[in-house]
Amino acid sequence: MILRTFLPSLALAVSASTLTAADVYVAPSGNDAASGSMSAPFKTIQKGVGSVGAGGHVWIRGGTYREEITVGSSGTAAAPLVISAYGSEKPVIKGSREVTGWVQHSGSIYKKTGWTVESQQVFVNGASLAQCGIPAMYGNGTSVDGTKYFTSTIGSGIASLAPGRFWYDRAGKVLYVWLADSGNPANSVMEASTQRRIMELISSSYVQVKGLAFRHCNASAFAIQGGGIEMGNHTRLENCDIQWCDFAGVAMGYQKSGDEIIGCTVSNCGDSGINGSSSSQFTISGCTIAYNNYRNFNFMWHAGGVKLATDAYGTLDHNNVHDNKGNGIWFDYVDSGAASVVNGNTVTGNAGDAGIMIEASKSVTVKNNVLVGNGRRGLYVAASDNVVVAHNTFSANSGVATVCVAGMPRAGKTLTNISVFDNVISGNTASSDIMIVKENGGDIKGLTCDYNCVWRPSGSIAMWSGLDGRGGWAGTTYTSMTAWRAATAFSDHCKQSDPKFVSGGYELQGSSPAINGGKLLSAVTVDIQGVPRTTGGAPDMGAYEFGGTPTPSPAPVPAPTPTPSVGVLSVQVNFQPAASAAVAGYIVDSGATFASRNGHSYGWSAPCDSRERNKLSDQLRDTQVLMQGPQNPNGTWEMAVANGTYRVHAVCGDPAFFDGYNKLDIEGVRAIDAYATSAAPFHEGTVTVTVKDGRLTVGSASGAYNNKICCLEIQQQ
């Protein structure tokens, strides 16, 4: 289906004469009236980006920023404008506001009156609540082709509230919540999305954004489309973490060219991960795009991992696209004829029409991909032209068909020049392994399918070749390659054989019949790992070529790190198990004793237990070290620092167990003093302390029990 697009509003103009190529710094403790230097940083990112031009660099210190950033200035190809995290610190930019002033409505339902924003997201200590009713005032509408935006919602009003839900009363301007534990929201960190975008680059060119985290936005309160980040011309997102946006995480610029999304995580967004409409010559590479459409938009309309529409074209290379509630990668009316390439991606567990869907589009090459466990179809070519599907590996896909070439009749569209070659299709449970409609000499012609290895463990395979829909989808199913070959123009060189994958993977064993079983195509010269396709006498079937040496991936180019001012310490520590995923910008403390590590000297008086609960999306609160655990009932933590004054922010708590009294002293100054409860599992505090002995000391105060620390932020004053 088509997602119609809109012309975005122009970003604020910035006079080039006022901009420089200087480095400027931004920190939560800064001041926009300051100079923007390392020692006197700005407070807002907006001030920083408005102060530099081509060749300039905005360094953003760690911490949380709540602002909608409009980048109106530009760089050049030779001198891009760069906006990046400072060193390894992790700035988090949120399009939400903290909500306070809750009052009880009735029972476990609480309300915030006078809330004028139609918030599409509400988070409790980092965990999302489910929305009741139609999400936005026009959310019950339809797209231009009559497809509903939503096919189901949770109830219609306050009567539908239940634990873990929220509802916004538009007429009364009241935000209602019922927390999962039925607690009082006044005892939790409550955040509601308020901003249409987090960062807008629409009017900019040659801007690079690196190492930043983006969370929460309210795009769908303004239109049922849009992203947390809106890109411009030749803008680049690199190693960014973009999650929990209300519609798309990233929208590549409408009618913009040369956008790049490299090494990013774009996950857990309300509708889709990445959208591109009329975006030309884009590159999406090395990204993780997962768990999108958590708000359950109608995936027949628009939802999933990557949605490309209205003549967008470019390259998707070596991404991990998994577990989206919709198509993993979807080309929809990308029919200008400009070439797109989908190469080397892992596409798994997506629950839409297909893992990869080419619909009403032209000139797409799908090669060297691994498609596993997708619903309805592994790959679907529908009413499209000039499509090559070659050297892909399909396994454990279910539904209608693993590989489907159909989608006709379609008004104004044809199905022509489709090639399905050199694929391995093994161990799938779909009704058909390959489904191809019948040519009619007119709008369906030029369909070829050969040199594929097809296998089901039972020994029988299923292929379907039939009419094109005008005849009511009456077709014939063939359960052997011999029968299919005899009855159709397909499969002269196909094999009905076990491809013999290596244990636990999709590479080929040395005895695989897929080795040297393919046909060399000009579109596919290397495999998924960069191995030349003619390692043997002929190319192998599937995504992997046997026996070659993979081309090593180029080492990522590290972002330059400015030289910090002498004596200025700014460090963030997350307390977590060593095996848990690290949080960008935070050094890891796993409960080990004091020692030199990660560029600092820090640790515990004796080893302490650490935990990860897997309860929250917020890793800073989902992990903790037990300061009074079995291994060390009286743990004291220290970090070697220069003598001086420090501002320290601490978080204590546990999302799974509420049986402690968190009393925390930092250099003898009480930072936290509160009981943990199900309604208030976390507590935090900020103190300013003076270090005189070369070590910043953190410990449990008298009377504490089951004290657990989650994270620290330390800033020298």
CSV table of C-alpha atoms in Angstrom, one decimal, residues 212-492:
chain,number,residue,atom,x,y,z
A,212,LEU,CA,23.8,10.1,20.1
A,213,ALA,CA,20.8,8.4,21.6
A,214,PHE,CA,17.3,9.5,20.7
A,215,ARG,CA,14.1,8.6,22.6
A,216,HIS,CA,10.4,9.4,22.4
A,217,CYS,CA,8.5,11.7,20.1
A,218,ASN,CA,4.9,12.7,19.2
A,219,ALA,CA,4.9,12.7,15.4
A,220,SER,CA,1.6,10.9,14.9
A,221,ALA,CA,-0.2,13.5,17.0
A,222,PHE,CA,0.4,15.9,14.0
A,223,ALA,CA,0.1,13.4,11.1
A,224,ILE,CA,0.0,9.7,10.7
A,225,GLN,CA,3.6,9.7,9.4
A,226,GLY,CA,7.0,11.2,10.2
A,227,GLY,CA,10.0,10.2,12.3
A,228,GLY,CA,11.8,11.1,15.4
A,229,ILE,CA,14.7,12.2,13.1
A,230,GLU,CA,14.0,13.9,9.8
A,231,MET,CA,17.0,13.9,7.4
A,232,GLY,CA,18.1,16.4,4.8
A,233,ASN,CA,20.4,16.2,1.8
A,234,HIS,CA,23.6,14.1,2.3
A,235,THR,CA,23.0,13.9,6.0
A,236,ARG,CA,24.5,11.0,7.9
A,237,LEU,CA,23.5,9.2,11.1
A,238,GLU,CA,26.4,7.1,12.4
A,239,ASN,CA,26.4,4.8,15.4
A,240,CYS,CA,23.3,6.4,16.8
A,241,ASP,CA,20.8,4.6,19.1
A,242,ILE,CA,17.2,5.6,18.0
A,243,GLN,CA,14.4,3.8,19.9
A,244,TRP,CA,10.9,4.2,21.3
A,245,CYS,CA,9.7,6.9,18.8
A,246,ASP,CA,5.9,7.0,18.4
A,247,PHE,CA,5.8,6.4,14.6
A,248,ALA,CA,9.1,6.0,12.7
A,249,GLY,CA,12.5,6.2,14.2
A,250,VAL,CA,14.1,7.9,11.2
A,251,ALA,CA,12.5,9.5,8.1
A,252,MET,CA,15.0,9.9,5.3
A,253,GLY,CA,14.4,13.3,3.7
A,254,TYR,CA,11.4,13.7,1.4
A,255,GLN,CA,12.9,14.4,-2.1
A,256,LYS,CA,16.3,14.5,-0.6
A,257,SER,CA,19.4,12.7,-1.9
A,258,GLY,CA,22.5,10.9,-0.5
A,259,ASP,CA,21.3,10.2,3.1
A,260,GLU,CA,23.3,7.6,5.0
A,261,ILE,CA,22.3,5.6,8.1
A,262,ILE,CA,25.4,3.6,9.2
A,263,GLY,CA,25.8,1.3,12.2
A,264,CYS,CA,22.7,2.5,14.0
A,265,THR,CA,20.1,0.8,16.2
A,266,VAL,CA,16.6,1.8,15.1
A,267,SER,CA,14.2,-0.3,17.2
A,268,ASN,CA,11.1,-0.4,19.4
A,269,CYS,CA,9.4,2.4,17.5
A,270,GLY,CA,5.6,2.7,17.3
A,271,ASP,CA,5.1,2.0,13.6
A,272,SER,CA,8.4,1.4,11.7
A,273,GLY,CA,12.1,1.8,12.0
A,274,ILE,CA,13.2,3.7,8.9
A,275,ASN,CA,11.0,5.4,6.3
A,276,GLY,CA,12.0,6.7,2.9
A,277,SER,CA,9.7,8.5,0.5
A,278,SER,CA,11.2,9.9,-2.7
A,279,SER,CA,14.6,9.6,-1.0
A,280,SER,CA,17.3,9.0,-3.7
A,281,GLN,CA,20.7,7.4,-3.5
A,282,PHE,CA,20.3,6.5,0.2
A,283,THR,CA,22.5,4.0,2.1
A,284,ILE,CA,21.4,1.9,5.1
A,285,SER,CA,24.2,-0.2,6.3
A,286,GLY,CA,25.3,-2.2,9.3
A,287,CYS,CA,22.1,-1.3,11.3
A,288,THR,CA,19.9,-3.3,13.7
A,289,ILE,CA,16.3,-2.6,12.9
A,290,ALA,CA,14.1,-4.6,15.2
A,291,TYR,CA,10.9,-4.9,17.3
A,292,ASN,CA,9.2,-2.0,15.5
A,293,ASN,CA,5.4,-1.4,15.3
A,294,TYR,CA,4.9,-1.9,19.0
A,295,ARG,CA,1.8,0.3,18.7
A,296,ASN,CA,0.2,-2.2,16.3
A,297,PHE,CA,-0.5,-0.1,13.3
A,298,ASN,CA,-2.1,-2.0,10.4
A,299,PHE,CA,0.9,-3.6,8.6
A,300,MET,CA,-1.1,-4.0,5.4
A,301,TRP,CA,-1.0,-0.2,5.3
A,302,HIS,CA,2.4,0.8,6.7
A,303,ALA,CA,4.5,-0.8,9.4
A,304,GLY,CA,7.6,-2.9,10.0
A,305,GLY,CA,11.4,-2.5,9.7
A,306,VAL,CA,12.1,-0.4,6.6
A,307,LYS,CA,9.4,1.1,4.4
A,308,LEU,CA,10.4,2.7,1.1
A,309,ALA,CA,7.8,4.4,-1.0
A,310,THR,CA,7.2,6.9,-3.9
A,311,ASP,CA,10.3,6.4,-6.0
A,312,ALA,CA,12.9,6.0,-3.2
A,313,TYR,CA,16.0,4.1,-4.2
A,314,GLY,CA,19.3,3.2,-2.8
A,315,THR,CA,21.2,0.4,-1.0
A,316,LEU,CA,20.4,-1.7,2.1
A,317,ASP,CA,23.6,-3.6,3.0
A,318,HIS,CA,24.4,-6.0,5.8
A,319,ASN,CA,21.6,-5.0,8.2
A,320,ASN,CA,20.0,-7.1,10.8
A,321,VAL,CA,16.2,-6.7,10.4
A,322,HIS,CA,14.3,-8.8,12.8
A,323,ASP,CA,11.1,-9.3,14.8
A,324,ASN,CA,9.2,-6.4,13.4
A,325,LYS,CA,5.4,-6.5,13.4
A,326,GLY,CA,5.2,-5.9,9.6
A,327,ASN,CA,7.4,-6.4,6.6
A,328,GLY,CA,11.1,-6.5,7.3
A,329,ILE,CA,12.1,-4.5,4.2
A,330,TRP,CA,9.3,-3.1,2.0
A,331,PHE,CA,9.5,-1.4,-1.4
A,332,ASP,CA,6.1,0.2,-2.2
A,333,TYR,CA,5.6,2.0,-5.5
A,334,VAL,CA,9.3,2.5,-5.9
A,335,ASP,CA,8.8,2.6,-9.6
A,336,SER,CA,10.9,5.3,-11.1
A,337,GLY,CA,13.2,2.6,-12.6
A,338,ALA,CA,16.3,3.8,-10.6
A,339,ALA,CA,18.2,0.8,-9.2
A,340,SER,CA,18.0,-0.4,-5.6
A,341,VAL,CA,20.1,-3.2,-4.1
A,342,VAL,CA,19.3,-5.3,-1.0
A,343,ASN,CA,22.5,-7.2,-0.2
A,344,GLY,CA,23.8,-9.3,2.6
A,345,ASN,CA,21.0,-8.6,5.1
A,346,THR,CA,19.8,-11.0,7.8
A,347,VAL,CA,16.0,-10.8,7.8
A,348,THR,CA,14.3,-12.9,10.5
A,349,GLY,CA,11.1,-13.2,12.5
A,350,ASN,CA,9.2,-10.4,10.8
A,351,ALA,CA,5.4,-10.8,11.0
A,352,GLY,CA,4.0,-8.9,8.0
A,353,ASP,CA,3.3,-9.9,4.4
A,354,ALA,CA,7.0,-10.9,3.9
A,355,GLY,CA,10.5,-10.6,5.2
A,356,ILE,CA,11.3,-8.7,2.0
A,357,MET,CA,8.4,-7.3,-0.1
A,358,ILE,CA,8.8,-5.7,-3.5
A,359,GLU,CA,5.4,-4.2,-4.3
A,360,ALA,CA,4.5,-2.2,-7.4
A,361,SER,CA,8.1,-1.3,-7.9
A,362,LYS,CA,10.9,-1.6,-10.4
A,363,SER,CA,14.6,-2.4,-10.7
A,364,VAL,CA,15.4,-4.1,-7.4
A,365,THR,CA,18.2,-6.7,-6.9
A,366,VAL,CA,17.8,-8.9,-3.8
A,367,LYS,CA,21.0,-10.9,-3.3
A,368,ASN,CA,23.1,-12.7,-0.6
A,369,ASN,CA,20.4,-12.3,2.1
A,370,VAL,CA,19.4,-14.8,4.8
A,371,LEU,CA,15.7,-14.9,5.4
A,372,VAL,CA,14.6,-17.1,8.3
A,373,GLY,CA,11.3,-17.5,10.3
A,374,ASN,CA,9.3,-14.8,8.6
A,375,GLY,CA,5.5,-15.0,8.5
A,376,ARG,CA,3.2,-15.3,5.4
A,377,ARG,CA,6.2,-15.1,3.0
A,378,GLY,CA,9.9,-15.1,3.0
A,379,LEU,CA,10.1,-12.8,-0.1
A,380,TYR,CA,7.2,-11.4,-2.1
A,381,VAL,CA,7.5,-9.8,-5.6
A,382,ALA,CA,4.1,-8.3,-6.3
A,383,ALA,CA,3.2,-6.5,-9.5
A,384,SER,CA,6.7,-5.4,-10.0
A,385,ASP,CA,9.2,-5.3,-12.9
A,386,ASN,CA,12.9,-5.9,-13.4
A,387,VAL,CA,13.6,-7.7,-10.2
A,388,VAL,CA,16.5,-10.1,-9.5
A,389,VAL,CA,16.3,-12.6,-6.6
A,390,ALA,CA,19.6,-14.4,-6.5
A,391,HIS,CA,21.8,-16.2,-4.0
A,392,ASN,CA,19.6,-15.9,-1.0
A,393,THR,CA,19.0,-18.5,1.7
A,394,PHE,CA,15.5,-19.2,3.0
A,395,SER,CA,14.7,-21.4,6.0
A,396,ALA,CA,11.8,-21.8,8.5
A,397,ASN,CA,9.6,-19.3,6.7
A,398,SER,CA,5.8,-20.0,7.1
A,399,GLY,CA,2.5,-18.9,5.7
A,400,VAL,CA,1.5,-18.7,2.0
A,401,ALA,CA,4.8,-19.2,0.2
A,402,THR,CA,8.6,-18.9,0.9
A,403,VAL,CA,9.3,-17.2,-2.4
A,404,CYS,CA,6.2,-15.7,-4.1
A,405,VAL,CA,6.0,-13.9,-7.5
A,406,ALA,CA,2.4,-12.7,-8.0
A,407,GLY,CA,0.3,-9.7,-6.9
A,408,MET,CA,-1.7,-9.5,-10.1
A,409,PRO,CA,-3.9,-8.0,-11.4
A,410,ARG,CA,-2.9,-4.6,-10.2
A,411,ALA,CA,-4.3,-1.4,-11.8
A,412,GLY,CA,-1.7,0.2,-14.0
A,413,LYS,CA,1.0,-2.3,-13.0
A,414,THR,CA,2.8,-5.3,-14.7
A,415,LEU,CA,4.7,-8.3,-13.5
A,416,THR,CA,7.6,-8.6,-15.9
A,417,ASN,CA,11.3,-9.6,-16.1
A,418,ILE,CA,11.5,-11.4,-12.7
A,419,SER,CA,14.5,-13.7,-12.2
A,420,VAL,CA,14.7,-16.2,-9.3
A,421,PHE,CA,18.1,-17.9,-9.5
A,422,ASP,CA,20.7,-19.6,-7.3
A,423,ASN,CA,18.7,-19.6,-4.1
A,424,VAL,CA,18.6,-22.2,-1.3
A,425,ILE,CA,15.1,-22.8,0.0
A,426,SER,CA,15.3,-25.4,2.7
A,427,GLY,CA,13.3,-26.4,5.8
A,428,ASN,CA,10.4,-24.0,5.3
A,429,THR,CA,6.8,-24.7,6.4
A,430,ALA,CA,4.9,-22.3,4.0
A,431,SER,CA,2.2,-23.9,1.8
A,432,SER,CA,4.5,-23.4,-1.2
A,433,ASP,CA,8.2,-23.2,-1.4
A,434,ILE,CA,8.0,-21.3,-4.7
A,435,MET,CA,4.8,-19.7,-6.0
A,436,ILE,CA,4.8,-18.2,-9.4
A,437,VAL,CA,1.8,-17.0,-11.4
A,438,LYS,CA,1.3,-18.0,-15.0
A,439,GLU,CA,2.5,-15.7,-17.8
A,440,ASN,CA,-0.2,-14.3,-20.1
A,441,GLY,CA,1.9,-12.7,-22.8
A,442,GLY,CA,0.7,-9.3,-21.8
A,443,ASP,CA,1.1,-7.7,-18.4
A,444,ILE,CA,2.7,-10.9,-16.9
A,445,LYS,CA,5.7,-12.2,-18.8
A,446,GLY,CA,9.5,-12.7,-18.6
A,447,LEU,CA,9.4,-14.8,-15.4
A,448,THR,CA,12.3,-17.1,-14.9
A,449,CYS,CA,13.2,-19.5,-12.1
A,450,ASP,CA,16.1,-21.9,-12.2
A,451,TYR,CA,19.3,-23.1,-10.4
A,452,ASN,CA,17.6,-23.2,-7.0
A,453,CYS,CA,18.1,-25.9,-4.4
A,454,VAL,CA,14.7,-26.7,-2.7
A,455,TRP,CA,14.3,-29.1,0.2
A,456,ARG,CA,11.9,-30.2,2.9
A,457,PRO,CA,13.0,-32.8,5.5
A,458,SER,CA,10.0,-34.9,4.6
A,459,GLY,CA,11.4,-35.3,1.1
A,460,SER,CA,8.5,-33.6,-0.6
A,461,ILE,CA,8.5,-30.1,-1.8
A,462,ALA,CA,5.7,-27.8,-2.8
A,463,MET,CA,5.7,-25.4,-5.8
A,464,TRP,CA,2.7,-23.7,-7.3
A,465,SER,CA,2.2,-22.3,-10.8
A,466,GLY,CA,-1.2,-21.0,-11.7
A,467,LEU,CA,-3.4,-18.3,-13.1
A,468,ASP,CA,-2.8,-14.6,-12.3
A,469,GLY,CA,-5.9,-13.8,-10.2
A,470,ARG,CA,-8.3,-13.2,-13.1
A,471,GLY,CA,-9.0,-16.9,-12.9
A,472,GLY,CA,-9.6,-17.0,-9.2
A,473,TRP,CA,-6.2,-18.1,-8.2
A,474,ALA,CA,-6.7,-21.6,-9.5
A,475,GLY,CA,-3.3,-23.2,-9.9
A,476,THR,CA,-1.5,-26.5,-9.7
A,477,THR,CA,0.7,-27.6,-6.8
A,478,TYR,CA,3.7,-29.8,-7.7
A,479,THR,CA,5.3,-31.9,-5.0
A,480,SER,CA,8.4,-32.9,-6.9
A,481,MET,CA,10.9,-31.0,-8.9
A,482,THR,CA,10.5,-33.5,-11.7
A,483,ALA,CA,6.8,-32.9,-12.0
A,484,TRP,CA,7.2,-29.1,-11.9
A,485,ARG,CA,10.0,-29.2,-14.5
A,486,ALA,CA,7.8,-31.3,-16.9
A,487,ALA,CA,4.8,-29.1,-16.6
A,488,THR,CA,6.3,-25.6,-16.7
A,489,ALA,CA,9.1,-23.6,-18.2
A,490,PHE,CA,10.9,-23.5,-14.8
A,491,SER,CA,13.6,-25.4,-13.0
A,492,ASP,CA,15.6,-27.1,-15.7
